[in-house]
Amino acid sequence: PGKQTTPWTQRLDLGLSYSPAFMDHKLKAGVNVFNVFNQRKPTSYVQGSEDDGPYSVNNDYKLPIGYTTPRYVQFSLSYDY
């Protein structure tokens, strides 16, 4: 049996920052959104076809065990003095 390969993954990340003029552009507020469309794709699979010995079958063989990171948001605030 060949090694299971993972599908192509595509992810859209967006970021926005704002520096208000009334603070002399020293204050910056930002937001980043990762995996905007919340695509869930497998990134790894169970590779072993045998459990404990040579004649035992692993029922999880070729099942996904890792997935892409779900959508998440990051907020930031910085000040240059």
PDB file of C-alpha atoms in Angstrom:
ATOM      1  CA  PRO A   1       0.000   0.000   0.000  1.00  0.00           C
ATOM      2  CA  GLY A   2       1.248   3.438  -0.955  1.00  0.00           C
ATOM      3  CA  LYS A   3       1.569   6.432   1.278  1.00  0.00           C
ATOM      4  CA  GLN A   4      -1.606   8.524   1.585  1.00  0.00           C
ATOM      5  CA  THR A   5      -1.058  12.052   0.307  1.00  0.00           C
ATOM      6  CA  THR A   6      -2.948  15.084   1.528  1.00  0.00           C
ATOM      7  CA  PRO A   7      -5.013  17.314  -0.777  1.00  0.00           C
ATOM      8  CA  TRP A   8      -3.940  20.809  -1.751  1.00  0.00           C
ATOM      9  CA  THR A   9      -4.870  23.362   0.862  1.00  0.00           C
ATOM     10  CA  GLN A  10      -5.728  26.957   0.103  1.00  0.00           C
ATOM     11  CA  ARG A  11      -6.249  29.537   2.778  1.00  0.00           C
ATOM     12  CA  LEU A  12      -7.234  33.185   2.645  1.00  0.00           C
ATOM     13  CA  ASP A  13      -5.938  35.417   5.438  1.00  0.00           C
ATOM     14  CA  LEU A  14      -6.907  39.089   5.712  1.00  0.00           C
ATOM     15  CA  GLY A  15      -5.502  41.894   7.814  1.00  0.00           C
ATOM     16  CA  LEU A  16      -6.468  45.480   8.483  1.00  0.00           C
ATOM     17  CA  SER A  17      -4.735  48.174  10.515  1.00  0.00           C
ATOM     18  CA  TYR A  18      -5.663  51.727  11.409  1.00  0.00           C
ATOM     19  CA  SER A  19      -3.475  54.599  12.636  1.00  0.00           C
ATOM     20  CA  PRO A  20      -5.563  57.659  13.549  1.00  0.00           C
ATOM     21  CA  ALA A  21      -4.185  61.075  12.605  1.00  0.00           C
ATOM     22  CA  PHE A  22      -5.303  62.678  15.901  1.00  0.00           C
ATOM     23  CA  MET A  23      -2.707  60.486  17.684  1.00  0.00           C
ATOM     24  CA  ASP A  24       0.042  61.533  15.231  1.00  0.00           C
ATOM     25  CA  HIS A  25      -0.155  58.015  13.734  1.00  0.00           C
ATOM     26  CA  LYS A  26       1.605  56.653  16.828  1.00  0.00           C
ATOM     27  CA  LEU A  27      -1.287  54.441  17.882  1.00  0.00           C
ATOM     28  CA  LYS A  28      -2.064  51.479  15.639  1.00  0.00           C
ATOM     29  CA  ALA A  29      -5.017  49.124  15.970  1.00  0.00           C
ATOM     30  CA  GLY A  30      -5.143  45.987  13.881  1.00  0.00           C
ATOM     31  CA  VAL A  31      -7.171  42.878  13.208  1.00  0.00           C
ATOM     32  CA  ASN A  32      -6.134  39.743  11.313  1.00  0.00           C
ATOM     33  CA  VAL A  33      -8.529  36.999  10.224  1.00  0.00           C
ATOM     34  CA  PHE A  34      -6.909  33.670   9.389  1.00  0.00           C
ATOM     35  CA  ASN A  35      -8.601  31.010   7.225  1.00  0.00           C
ATOM     36  CA  VAL A  36     -11.456  33.364   6.306  1.00  0.00           C
ATOM     37  CA  PHE A  37     -13.553  30.657   4.592  1.00  0.00           C
ATOM     38  CA  ASN A  38     -12.921  28.187   7.447  1.00  0.00           C
ATOM     39  CA  GLN A  39     -11.886  25.367   5.116  1.00  0.00           C
ATOM     40  CA  ARG A  40     -11.248  22.086   6.913  1.00  0.00           C
ATOM     41  CA  LYS A  41      -8.835  19.821   5.026  1.00  0.00           C
ATOM     42  CA  PRO A  42      -6.870  16.825   6.328  1.00  0.00           C
ATOM     43  CA  THR A  43      -3.133  17.417   6.748  1.00  0.00           C
ATOM     44  CA  SER A  44      -2.071  13.959   7.973  1.00  0.00           C
ATOM     45  CA  TYR A  45      -3.325  10.381   7.927  1.00  0.00           C
ATOM     46  CA  VAL A  46      -2.779   7.191   9.938  1.00  0.00           C
ATOM     47  CA  GLN A  47       0.053   5.463   8.052  1.00  0.00           C
ATOM     48  CA  GLY A  48       0.354   2.094   9.796  1.00  0.00           C
ATOM     49  CA  SER A  49      -1.906  -0.711   8.587  1.00  0.00           C
ATOM     50  CA  GLU A  50      -1.099  -3.048  11.500  1.00  0.00           C
ATOM     51  CA  ASP A  51      -1.890  -2.488  15.177  1.00  0.00           C
ATOM     52  CA  ASP A  52       0.138  -4.652  17.546  1.00  0.00           C
ATOM     53  CA  GLY A  53       1.417  -7.509  15.460  1.00  0.00           C
ATOM     54  CA  PRO A  54       1.865  -8.667  11.896  1.00  0.00           C
ATOM     55  CA  TYR A  55      -1.652 -10.180  11.656  1.00  0.00           C
ATOM     56  CA  SER A  56      -3.714  -7.486  13.386  1.00  0.00           C
ATOM     57  CA  VAL A  57      -5.449  -4.889  11.281  1.00  0.00           C
ATOM     58  CA  ASN A  58      -5.551  -1.196  12.198  1.00  0.00           C
ATOM     59  CA  ASN A  59      -9.156  -0.081  11.600  1.00  0.00           C
ATOM     60  CA  ASP A  60      -8.018   3.559  11.511  1.00  0.00           C
ATOM     61  CA  TYR A  61      -5.646   3.003   8.577  1.00  0.00           C
ATOM     62  CA  LYS A  62      -5.747   5.954   6.125  1.00  0.00           C
ATOM     63  CA  LEU A  63      -8.159   7.946   8.295  1.00  0.00           C
ATOM     64  CA  PRO A  64      -7.310  11.639   8.802  1.00  0.00           C
ATOM     65  CA  ILE A  65      -5.688  12.530  12.139  1.00  0.00           C
ATOM     66  CA  GLY A  66      -4.736  16.160  11.536  1.00  0.00           C
ATOM     67  CA  TYR A  67      -6.643  19.032   9.981  1.00  0.00           C
ATOM     68  CA  THR A  68      -5.983  22.609   8.904  1.00  0.00           C
ATOM     69  CA  THR A  69      -6.357  25.259  11.589  1.00  0.00           C
ATOM     70  CA  PRO A  70      -9.930  26.593  11.802  1.00  0.00           C
ATOM     71  CA  ARG A  71     -10.759  30.270  11.342  1.00  0.00           C
ATOM     72  CA  TYR A  72      -9.425  32.520  14.074  1.00  0.00           C
ATOM     73  CA  VAL A  73      -9.092  36.251  14.676  1.00  0.00           C
ATOM     74  CA  GLN A  74      -6.160  38.163  16.145  1.00  0.00           C
ATOM     75  CA  PHE A  75      -6.465  41.706  17.504  1.00  0.00           C
ATOM     76  CA  SER A  76      -3.480  43.974  18.122  1.00  0.00           C
ATOM     77  CA  LEU A  77      -2.826  47.397  19.557  1.00  0.00           C
ATOM     78  CA  SER A  78       0.544  49.170  19.517  1.00  0.00           C
ATOM     79  CA  TYR A  79       1.893  52.590  20.354  1.00  0.00           C
ATOM     80  CA  ASP A  80       5.167  54.138  19.130  1.00  0.00           C
ATOM     81  CA  TYR A  81       6.569  56.602  21.619  1.00  0.00           C
TER      82      TYR A  81
END
